mmCIF file of C-alpha atoms and ligand atoms in Angstrom:
data_model
loop_
_atom_site.group_PDB
_atom_site.id
_atom_site.type_symbol
_atom_site.label_atom_id
_atom_site.label_comp_id
_atom_site.label_asym_id
_atom_site.label_seq_id
_atom_site.Cartn_x
_atom_site.Cartn_y
_atom_site.Cartn_z
ATOM 1 C CA MET V 1 6.221 21.128 18.136
ATOM 2 C CA ASP V 2 8.642 24.110 18.146
ATOM 3 C CA LYS V 3 7.946 26.914 15.775
ATOM 4 C CA PRO V 4 9.387 25.536 12.411
ATOM 5 C CA SER V 5 12.132 27.595 10.804
ATOM 6 C CA PRO V 6 11.258 29.684 7.702
ATOM 7 C CA SER V 7 12.916 27.047 5.619
ATOM 8 C CA TYR V 8 10.813 24.224 6.757
ATOM 9 C CA ARG V 9 9.301 22.142 3.937
ATOM 10 C CA ALA V 10 6.399 20.093 3.617
ATOM 11 C CA GLY V 11 4.170 18.362 0.869
ATOM 12 C CA HIS V 12 2.479 15.301 -0.501
ATOM 13 C CA VAL V 13 4.472 12.636 -2.478
ATOM 14 C CA ALA V 14 2.959 9.994 -4.544
ATOM 15 C CA LEU V 15 4.375 6.457 -4.791
ATOM 16 C CA ILE V 16 3.428 5.343 -8.412
ATOM 17 C CA GLY V 17 4.447 2.127 -10.090
ATOM 18 C CA ARG V 18 3.395 -1.233 -11.508
ATOM 19 C CA PRO V 19 1.640 -3.858 -9.134
ATOM 20 C CA ASN V 20 4.415 -5.511 -6.960
ATOM 21 C CA ALA V 21 7.035 -2.773 -7.465
ATOM 22 C CA GLY V 22 7.403 -2.284 -3.700
ATOM 23 C CA LYS V 23 5.327 0.821 -3.012
ATOM 24 C CA SER V 24 3.711 -0.262 0.150
ATOM 25 C CA THR V 25 6.886 -1.783 1.545
ATOM 26 C CA LEU V 26 8.703 1.534 0.825
ATOM 27 C CA LEU V 27 5.745 3.335 2.640
ATOM 28 C CA ASN V 28 6.118 1.307 5.578
ATOM 29 C CA ARG V 29 9.885 1.444 5.652
ATOM 30 C CA LEU V 30 9.968 5.301 5.362
ATOM 31 C CA VAL V 31 7.215 5.724 7.971
ATOM 32 C CA GLY V 32 8.927 3.202 10.035
ATOM 33 C CA GLU V 33 5.681 1.499 11.074
ATOM 34 C CA LYS V 34 3.485 -1.386 9.415
ATOM 35 C CA ILE V 35 0.694 0.846 7.704
ATOM 36 C CA ALA V 36 0.190 -0.743 4.312
ATOM 37 C CA ALA V 37 -0.551 -4.443 3.519
ATOM 38 C CA VAL V 38 2.241 -5.982 1.617
ATOM 39 C CA SER V 39 2.162 -9.218 -0.410
ATOM 40 C CA ASN V 40 3.825 -10.957 -3.325
ATOM 41 C CA LYS V 41 0.539 -10.970 -5.149
ATOM 42 C CA PRO V 42 -0.178 -8.057 -7.706
ATOM 43 C CA GLN V 43 -3.063 -5.511 -6.811
ATOM 44 C CA THR V 44 -2.572 -5.668 -3.039
ATOM 45 C CA THR V 45 -3.206 -2.036 -2.474
ATOM 46 C CA ARG V 46 -6.747 -0.959 -3.325
ATOM 47 C CA PHE V 47 -7.146 2.600 -2.232
ATOM 48 C CA LYS V 48 -4.912 5.758 -1.390
ATOM 49 C CA ILE V 49 -3.079 5.414 2.065
ATOM 50 C CA LEU V 50 -1.148 8.392 3.511
ATOM 51 C CA GLY V 51 1.883 7.625 5.574
ATOM 52 C CA ILE V 52 3.435 10.654 7.411
ATOM 53 C CA VAL V 53 7.175 11.155 7.912
ATOM 54 C CA THR V 54 8.125 14.158 10.196
ATOM 55 C CA ARG V 55 11.694 15.338 10.429
ATOM 56 C CA PRO V 56 13.427 18.357 11.781
ATOM 57 C CA ASP V 57 13.846 19.849 8.418
ATOM 58 C CA GLY V 58 10.451 18.828 6.747
ATOM 59 C CA GLN V 59 7.337 16.708 6.606
ATOM 60 C CA ILE V 60 6.783 14.141 3.916
ATOM 61 C CA VAL V 61 3.181 12.959 3.413
ATOM 62 C CA LEU V 62 3.578 9.870 1.239
ATOM 63 C CA VAL V 63 0.458 8.830 -0.860
ATOM 64 C CA ASP V 64 0.671 4.933 -1.434
ATOM 65 C CA THR V 65 -1.381 4.106 -4.499
ATOM 66 C CA PRO V 66 -2.653 0.794 -6.202
ATOM 67 C CA GLY V 67 -0.287 -0.667 -8.836
ATOM 68 C CA VAL V 68 -1.107 0.498 -12.210
ATOM 69 C CA HIS V 69 -2.949 -1.949 -14.234
ATOM 70 C CA LYS V 70 -5.646 -2.420 -16.898
ATOM 71 C CA PRO V 71 -9.007 -2.150 -15.308
ATOM 72 C CA GLY V 72 -11.511 -4.786 -15.666
ATOM 73 C CA TYR V 73 -14.094 -4.610 -12.840
ATOM 74 C CA GLU V 74 -15.376 -1.404 -11.158
ATOM 75 C CA LEU V 75 -13.067 -2.132 -8.440
ATOM 76 C CA ASN V 76 -10.150 -1.759 -10.681
ATOM 77 C CA ARG V 77 -11.530 1.314 -12.410
ATOM 78 C CA ARG V 78 -11.775 2.950 -8.799
ATOM 79 C CA MET V 79 -8.166 1.701 -8.092
ATOM 80 C CA MET V 80 -6.904 3.446 -11.100
ATOM 81 C CA THR V 81 -8.972 6.584 -10.301
ATOM 82 C CA ALA V 82 -6.904 6.615 -7.011
ATOM 83 C CA VAL V 83 -3.774 6.684 -8.964
ATOM 84 C CA HIS V 84 -4.985 9.533 -11.259
ATOM 85 C CA ASP V 85 -6.216 11.481 -8.320
ATOM 86 C CA ALA V 86 -2.858 11.016 -6.410
ATOM 87 C CA LEU V 87 -0.952 12.289 -9.526
ATOM 88 C CA LEU V 88 -3.169 15.271 -9.601
ATOM 89 C CA SER V 89 -3.047 16.320 -5.929
ATOM 90 C CA VAL V 90 0.614 15.852 -4.968
ATOM 91 C CA ASP V 91 3.716 18.143 -5.090
ATOM 92 C CA VAL V 92 6.250 15.593 -5.976
ATOM 93 C CA VAL V 93 5.928 12.031 -7.707
ATOM 94 C CA CYS V 94 8.096 9.037 -7.029
ATOM 95 C CA LEU V 95 8.159 6.418 -9.799
ATOM 96 C CA ILE V 96 8.983 2.959 -8.259
ATOM 97 C CA ARG V 97 10.274 0.452 -10.428
ATOM 98 C CA ASP V 98 11.383 -3.139 -9.670
ATOM 99 C CA ALA V 99 14.964 -3.155 -10.961
ATOM 100 C CA SER V 100 15.130 -6.849 -11.039
ATOM 101 C CA ALA V 101 12.446 -7.272 -13.598
ATOM 102 C CA ALA V 102 12.616 -6.926 -17.211
ATOM 103 C CA THR V 103 10.960 -3.733 -18.842
ATOM 104 C CA GLY V 104 7.600 -4.389 -20.273
ATOM 105 C CA ASN V 105 4.728 -2.251 -21.776
ATOM 106 C CA GLY V 106 3.598 -1.585 -18.309
ATOM 107 C CA ASP V 107 6.696 0.347 -17.605
ATOM 108 C CA ARG V 108 6.215 2.435 -20.445
ATOM 109 C CA PHE V 109 2.604 3.226 -19.429
ATOM 110 C CA VAL V 110 3.746 4.200 -15.830
ATOM 111 C CA LEU V 111 6.508 6.337 -17.203
ATOM 112 C CA ASP V 112 3.899 7.991 -19.664
ATOM 113 C CA LEU V 113 1.532 8.623 -16.711
ATOM 114 C CA VAL V 114 4.405 10.431 -14.638
ATOM 115 C CA LYS V 115 5.707 12.443 -17.637
ATOM 116 C CA GLN V 116 2.231 13.687 -18.380
ATOM 117 C CA CYS V 117 1.237 14.809 -14.963
ATOM 118 C CA GLY V 118 4.226 17.350 -15.110
ATOM 119 C CA LYS V 119 5.209 17.266 -11.565
ATOM 120 C CA PRO V 120 8.699 16.985 -10.305
ATOM 121 C CA ALA V 121 9.520 13.353 -10.406
ATOM 122 C CA LEU V 122 12.140 11.035 -8.706
ATOM 123 C CA LEU V 123 12.889 7.672 -10.211
ATOM 124 C CA LEU V 124 13.373 4.948 -7.624
ATOM 125 C CA LEU V 125 15.091 1.813 -8.828
ATOM 126 C CA ASN V 126 13.832 -0.636 -6.006
ATOM 127 C CA LYS V 127 14.913 -4.366 -5.027
ATOM 128 C CA THR V 128 18.558 -3.641 -5.709
ATOM 129 C CA ASP V 129 19.188 -6.418 -3.112
ATOM 130 C CA LYS V 130 18.016 -8.803 -5.778
ATOM 131 C CA LEU V 131 20.728 -7.789 -8.190
ATOM 132 C CA LYS V 132 23.959 -9.829 -7.967
ATOM 133 C CA GLU V 133 25.868 -7.015 -9.893
ATOM 134 C CA LYS V 134 24.896 -3.308 -9.436
ATOM 135 C CA SER V 135 26.136 -2.727 -12.911
ATOM 136 C CA LYS V 136 22.808 -4.347 -14.020
ATOM 137 C CA LEU V 137 21.351 -0.944 -13.176
ATOM 138 C CA LEU V 138 23.249 0.953 -15.794
ATOM 139 C CA PRO V 139 21.115 0.109 -18.827
ATOM 140 C CA LEU V 140 17.972 0.886 -16.876
ATOM 141 C CA ILE V 141 19.483 4.101 -15.701
ATOM 142 C CA GLU V 142 20.431 5.023 -19.204
ATOM 143 C CA TRP V 143 16.886 4.237 -20.526
ATOM 144 C CA TYR V 144 15.064 6.376 -17.900
ATOM 145 C CA GLN V 145 17.510 9.256 -18.050
ATOM 146 C CA GLY V 146 16.824 9.385 -21.963
ATOM 147 C CA GLU V 147 13.034 9.498 -21.311
ATOM 148 C CA HIS V 148 12.648 12.158 -18.702
ATOM 149 C CA ASP V 149 14.286 14.929 -16.744
ATOM 150 C CA TRP V 150 14.282 13.405 -13.294
ATOM 151 C CA ARG V 151 14.979 15.359 -10.116
ATOM 152 C CA ALA V 152 16.915 12.487 -8.672
ATOM 153 C CA LEU V 153 17.579 8.992 -9.467
ATOM 154 C CA VAL V 154 17.874 6.615 -6.456
ATOM 155 C CA PRO V 155 18.608 2.921 -6.253
ATOM 156 C CA ILE V 156 17.117 1.464 -3.246
ATOM 157 C CA SER V 157 15.995 -1.763 -1.385
ATOM 158 C CA ALA V 158 12.725 -0.939 0.470
ATOM 159 C CA LEU V 159 12.941 -4.303 1.916
ATOM 160 C CA LYS V 160 16.408 -4.128 3.303
ATOM 161 C CA GLY V 161 16.391 -0.359 3.917
ATOM 162 C CA ASP V 162 19.306 0.330 1.612
ATOM 163 C CA GLN V 163 19.663 4.040 0.611
ATOM 164 C CA ILE V 164 16.494 4.994 2.575
ATOM 165 C CA GLU V 165 18.178 8.118 4.391
ATOM 166 C CA GLN V 166 19.567 9.434 1.142
ATOM 167 C CA LEU V 167 16.109 8.965 -0.489
ATOM 168 C CA LEU V 168 14.417 11.105 2.485
ATOM 169 C CA ASP V 169 16.917 13.752 1.885
ATOM 170 C CA GLU V 170 16.237 13.878 -1.631
ATOM 171 C CA ILE V 171 12.496 13.897 -1.300
ATOM 172 C CA VAL V 172 12.559 16.785 1.405
ATOM 173 C CA GLY V 173 14.695 18.798 -0.953
ATOM 174 C CA GLN V 174 11.840 18.799 -3.598
ATOM 175 C CA LEU V 175 9.062 19.926 -1.268
ATOM 176 C CA PRO V 176 7.815 23.526 -1.255
ATOM 177 C CA GLU V 177 8.375 25.592 1.721
ATOM 178 C CA SER V 178 5.461 25.010 4.094
ATOM 179 C CA GLU V 179 4.487 24.725 7.748
ATOM 180 C CA PRO V 180 3.912 20.987 8.701
ATOM 181 C CA LEU V 181 0.545 19.576 7.355
ATOM 182 C CA TYR V 182 -0.144 17.072 10.067
ATOM 183 C CA ALA V 183 0.648 16.823 13.878
ATOM 184 C CA GLU V 184 4.145 15.425 14.584
ATOM 185 C CA ASP V 185 2.811 12.200 16.079
ATOM 186 C CA GLU V 186 0.496 11.332 13.089
ATOM 187 C CA LEU V 187 1.657 8.573 10.941
ATOM 188 C CA THR V 188 -1.376 7.910 8.761
ATOM 189 C CA ASP V 189 -4.778 8.870 7.648
ATOM 190 C CA GLN V 190 -6.006 5.233 8.073
ATOM 191 C CA PRO V 191 -8.653 4.612 10.880
ATOM 192 C CA VAL V 192 -7.696 1.474 12.828
ATOM 193 C CA ARG V 193 -10.887 -0.350 11.649
ATOM 194 C CA ALA V 194 -9.652 -0.134 8.083
ATOM 195 C CA MET V 195 -6.082 -1.283 9.111
ATOM 196 C CA ALA V 196 -7.309 -4.282 11.076
ATOM 197 C CA ALA V 197 -9.320 -5.179 7.857
ATOM 198 C CA GLU V 198 -6.146 -4.810 5.801
ATOM 199 C CA ILE V 199 -4.290 -6.951 8.089
ATOM 200 C CA VAL V 200 -6.684 -9.719 7.877
ATOM 201 C CA ARG V 201 -6.761 -9.346 4.096
ATOM 202 C CA GLU V 202 -2.861 -9.468 4.065
ATOM 203 C CA LYS V 203 -2.936 -12.798 5.966
ATOM 204 C CA ILE V 204 -5.505 -14.251 3.372
ATOM 205 C CA LEU V 205 -3.101 -13.167 0.692
ATOM 206 C CA GLU V 206 -0.230 -14.754 2.411
ATOM 207 C CA THR V 207 -1.927 -18.157 2.826
ATOM 208 C CA THR V 208 -4.008 -18.536 -0.418
ATOM 209 C CA GLY V 209 -3.030 -18.547 -4.209
ATOM 210 C CA GLU V 210 -4.684 -18.567 -7.557
ATOM 211 C CA GLU V 211 -7.779 -16.269 -7.808
ATOM 212 C CA ILE V 212 -8.460 -15.887 -4.077
ATOM 213 C CA PRO V 213 -6.526 -12.648 -3.586
ATOM 214 C CA TYR V 214 -8.480 -10.857 -6.358
ATOM 215 C CA VAL V 215 -11.972 -12.016 -5.318
ATOM 216 C CA THR V 216 -11.392 -11.320 -1.575
ATOM 217 C CA ALA V 217 -12.304 -8.294 0.395
ATOM 218 C CA VAL V 218 -12.476 -7.514 4.166
ATOM 219 C CA VAL V 219 -14.651 -5.246 6.177
ATOM 220 C CA THR V 220 -14.490 -4.471 9.884
ATOM 221 C CA GLU V 221 -18.230 -4.794 10.669
ATOM 222 C CA LYS V 222 -18.165 -4.217 14.447
ATOM 223 C CA TRP V 223 -15.661 -3.082 16.964
ATOM 224 C CA GLU V 224 -16.520 -3.228 20.760
ATOM 225 C CA GLU V 225 -14.113 -1.572 23.125
ATOM 226 C CA VAL V 226 -14.842 -3.999 26.181
ATOM 227 C CA ARG V 227 -12.181 -2.189 28.263
ATOM 228 C CA GLU V 228 -9.498 0.190 27.704
ATOM 229 C CA ASP V 229 -7.164 -2.724 27.133
ATOM 230 C CA PHE V 230 -9.336 -5.129 25.369
ATOM 231 C CA ALA V 231 -11.424 -5.001 22.106
ATOM 232 C CA ARG V 232 -13.814 -7.492 20.355
ATOM 233 C CA ILE V 233 -13.317 -7.050 16.482
ATOM 234 C CA TYR V 234 -15.664 -8.555 14.059
ATOM 235 C CA CYS V 235 -14.361 -8.913 10.442
ATOM 236 C CA ALA V 236 -16.281 -10.071 7.514
ATOM 237 C CA ILE V 237 -14.422 -11.734 4.566
ATOM 238 C CA PHE V 238 -16.275 -11.434 1.224
ATOM 239 C CA VAL V 239 -15.715 -13.818 -1.746
ATOM 240 C CA GLU V 240 -17.723 -14.358 -4.739
ATOM 241 C CA ARG V 241 -18.477 -18.103 -4.747
ATOM 242 C CA GLU V 242 -18.927 -20.841 -2.401
ATOM 243 C CA SER V 243 -16.020 -22.839 -3.575
ATOM 244 C CA GLN V 244 -13.782 -19.849 -2.639
ATOM 245 C CA LYS V 245 -15.302 -19.677 0.763
ATOM 246 C CA ARG V 246 -14.382 -23.342 1.295
ATOM 247 C CA ILE V 247 -10.816 -22.620 0.311
ATOM 248 C CA ILE V 248 -10.451 -19.750 2.774
ATOM 249 C CA ILE V 249 -12.111 -21.832 5.642
ATOM 250 C CA GLY V 250 -9.902 -24.845 4.789
ATOM 251 C CA HIS V 251 -10.072 -28.464 6.018
ATOM 252 C CA GLY V 252 -11.616 -28.566 9.482
ATOM 253 C CA ALA V 253 -11.598 -24.648 9.342
ATOM 254 C CA GLN V 254 -7.729 -24.915 9.878
ATOM 255 C CA ARG V 255 -6.925 -22.045 7.411
ATOM 256 C CA LEU V 256 -9.368 -19.649 8.638
ATOM 257 C CA LYS V 257 -8.111 -20.363 12.191
ATOM 258 C CA GLN V 258 -4.456 -19.748 11.138
ATOM 259 C CA ILE V 259 -5.469 -16.402 9.364
ATOM 260 C CA GLY V 260 -7.122 -15.361 12.570
ATOM 261 C CA ILE V 261 -4.270 -16.158 14.831
ATOM 262 C CA SER V 262 -1.687 -14.234 12.774
ATOM 263 C CA ALA V 263 -4.018 -11.393 12.117
ATOM 264 C CA ARG V 264 -4.729 -10.990 15.799
ATOM 265 C CA HIS V 265 -1.069 -11.117 16.459
ATOM 266 C CA ASP V 266 -0.568 -8.079 14.195
ATOM 267 C CA ILE V 267 -3.693 -6.143 15.209
ATOM 268 C CA GLU V 268 -2.696 -6.518 18.977
ATOM 269 C CA LYS V 269 0.861 -5.007 18.103
ATOM 270 C CA LEU V 270 -0.999 -2.128 16.244
ATOM 271 C CA LEU V 271 -3.410 -1.343 19.119
ATOM 272 C CA GLY V 272 -0.849 -2.104 21.864
ATOM 273 C CA HIS V 273 -3.257 -4.192 23.778
ATOM 274 C CA ARG V 274 -5.076 -7.600 23.499
ATOM 275 C CA CYS V 275 -8.173 -8.183 21.251
ATOM 276 C CA HIS V 276 -10.530 -10.939 20.246
ATOM 277 C CA LEU V 277 -10.837 -11.246 16.606
ATOM 278 C CA GLU V 278 -13.951 -13.016 14.976
ATOM 279 C CA LEU V 279 -13.751 -13.764 11.386
ATOM 280 C CA PHE V 280 -16.643 -14.898 9.188
ATOM 281 C CA VAL V 281 -16.738 -15.586 5.376
ATOM 282 C CA LYS V 282 -19.590 -14.316 3.271
ATOM 283 C CA VAL V 283 -20.323 -15.051 -0.198
ATOM 284 C CA GLU V 284 -21.300 -11.803 -2.333
ATOM 285 C CA ALA V 285 -21.416 -12.463 -6.092
ATOM 286 C CA ASP V 286 -19.914 -9.572 -7.986
ATOM 287 C CA TRP V 287 -18.980 -7.470 -5.128
ATOM 288 C CA ARG V 288 -16.265 -6.123 -7.328
ATOM 289 C CA GLU V 289 -18.915 -4.479 -9.533
ATOM 290 C CA ARG V 290 -21.126 -3.066 -6.763
ATOM 291 C CA GLY V 291 -20.626 0.310 -5.902
ATOM 292 C CA HIS V 292 -22.225 0.324 -2.429
ATOM 293 C CA MET V 293 -20.085 -2.553 -1.357
ATOM 294 C CA LEU V 294 -16.938 -0.818 -2.530
ATOM 295 C CA ASP V 295 -17.941 2.310 -0.671
ATOM 296 C CA ASP V 296 -18.182 0.180 2.409
ATOM 297 C CA MET V 297 -14.758 -1.241 1.780
ATOM 298 C CA GLY V 298 -13.350 2.274 1.529
ATOM 299 C CA ILE V 299 -12.698 1.925 -2.161
ATOM 300 C CA ARG V 300 -14.275 5.069 -3.442
HETATM 301 N N1 GTP W 401 13.826 -8.558 -2.459
HETATM 302 C C1 GTP W 401 12.996 -7.416 -2.417
HETATM 303 N N2 GTP W 401 11.722 -7.672 -2.334
HETATM 304 C C2 GTP W 401 10.935 -6.502 -2.258
HETATM 305 C C3 GTP W 401 11.528 -5.133 -2.100
HETATM 306 N N3 GTP W 401 10.359 -4.257 -2.087
HETATM 307 C C4 GTP W 401 9.353 -5.047 -2.096
HETATM 308 N N4 GTP W 401 9.647 -6.314 -2.122
HETATM 309 C C5 GTP W 401 8.624 -7.355 -2.369
HETATM 310 O O1 GTP W 401 7.880 -7.211 -3.431
HETATM 311 C C6 GTP W 401 6.507 -7.792 -3.186
HETATM 312 C C7 GTP W 401 5.520 -6.652 -3.442
HETATM 313 O O2 GTP W 401 5.676 -5.711 -2.532
HETATM 314 P P1 GTP W 401 4.474 -4.622 -2.146
HETATM 315 O O3 GTP W 401 5.245 -3.577 -1.227
HETATM 316 O O4 GTP W 401 3.376 -5.275 -1.742
HETATM 317 O O5 GTP W 401 4.332 -3.944 -3.625
HETATM 318 P P2 GTP W 401 3.332 -2.881 -4.224
HETATM 319 O O6 GTP W 401 4.039 -1.965 -5.165
HETATM 320 O O7 GTP W 401 2.710 -2.019 -2.972
HETATM 321 O O8 GTP W 401 2.186 -3.697 -4.968
HETATM 322 P P3 GTP W 401 0.674 -3.353 -5.055
HETATM 323 O O9 GTP W 401 -0.023 -2.875 -3.975
HETATM 324 O O10 GTP W 401 0.102 -4.742 -5.601
HETATM 325 O O11 GTP W 401 0.788 -2.431 -6.182
HETATM 326 C C8 GTP W 401 6.427 -8.267 -1.759
HETATM 327 O O12 GTP W 401 6.647 -9.643 -1.816
HETATM 328 C C9 GTP W 401 7.717 -7.490 -1.080
HETATM 329 O O13 GTP W 401 8.201 -8.107 0.089
HETATM 330 C C10 GTP W 401 12.970 -5.009 -2.042
HETATM 331 O O14 GTP W 401 13.527 -3.984 -1.963
HETATM 332 N N5 GTP W 401 13.647 -6.181 -2.334
HETATM 333 MG MG1 MG W 402 0.784 -1.791 -2.376
#
C-alpha cells in the first residue's frame, strides 16, 4: 500500500442491535463478500466476527456481534459477553434497528447499552425497503433523537444496498486518525475452517424451523488439503437429542444431503476451488452449557 496520508483514518466499529436487525447482512454488504452467516432466525451470530473495509481515505474494521437478548444458557452468556467486549473495545458504535418492526423493551435495552458505553454512536435504521412510505421513519427518528446525541442517523437497506456509500462516508468521518490496522487485502479475522462451519450452520437454519436453530452447532473437525485445488472437509453437526438428529438427517437422509450440496457450493465459492464435504450428526446433550465444547466451537 502507498504510504497513507497524514489524515488517513482507521478504527474499530461495532454493529450492535437486537437479533434479526440485519447486522450480519450489513457486515457482508459493507465488506462486499459473504463473511457472516445470515438467517431469518434470531440468534444466528454467536461470536464476534471482524469484517475489514479498506478505502483510499480510511480503514473500517467492523465488529459484527450476536443480537442482544436475555441469556439463558452458558452459550447465551458468552454471546452477550461478546457484545459487551465489543462495546468496550471499539472506537465507534453503530446501533442497528429494524425500522419495519414496532419498538419493544429490547430496543430500549439496546439503546441503554449504547448510551452507557459512552462511545460516539451512529443510528442505522435498517430495512427501509420494507417501508411502503418513508414517512414511517419520522416518529422513529424523533424518538431516537430525543434519547441520544447521535453522530449521524442513516436510514439504510442492508439487503438492497440503499445508502451504503453514504454510511461508509459517515463511519470513516468518525474514526480516529491512524495508519491502517490490517493489510489492504484482508477481509476478515475468521479462519476458513470456522467460515465453512458457519456456512453449514446457515444451511441448517435455512431448512429447519422450531427449536433446531437454537440446539445446533457445527464444528469443522478435519480439513485435508488433498491437492492445491481440492480439499476434503469433515464437519460435525451437534444437536442435543436423537429426535433432533432425525430432523436434520430427514427422510432417507434427504435433508442432510440437501444441506451438504448447498453448503459445498458456498464453500467452493469461498475457497475458489472444489471440495468434498462430509457431514455427520452427533448428539451431545447440553452442549450449550459445556464450556470446553463452546471453546471448540470458537464461542469463548
Ligand atoms: N427486507 C430486508 N431484510 C433484511 C435487511 N437486512 C437484513 N434483512 C433480513 O433480516 C434477517 C436477519 O438478518 P441478519 O443479518 O441475520 O440479522 P442479525 O442482526 O445479524 O441477526 P442475529 O445474528 O441473529 O443477531 C435475514 O432474513 C435478512 O435477510 C434489509 O435491509 N431489508
Ligand atoms: Mg448476525
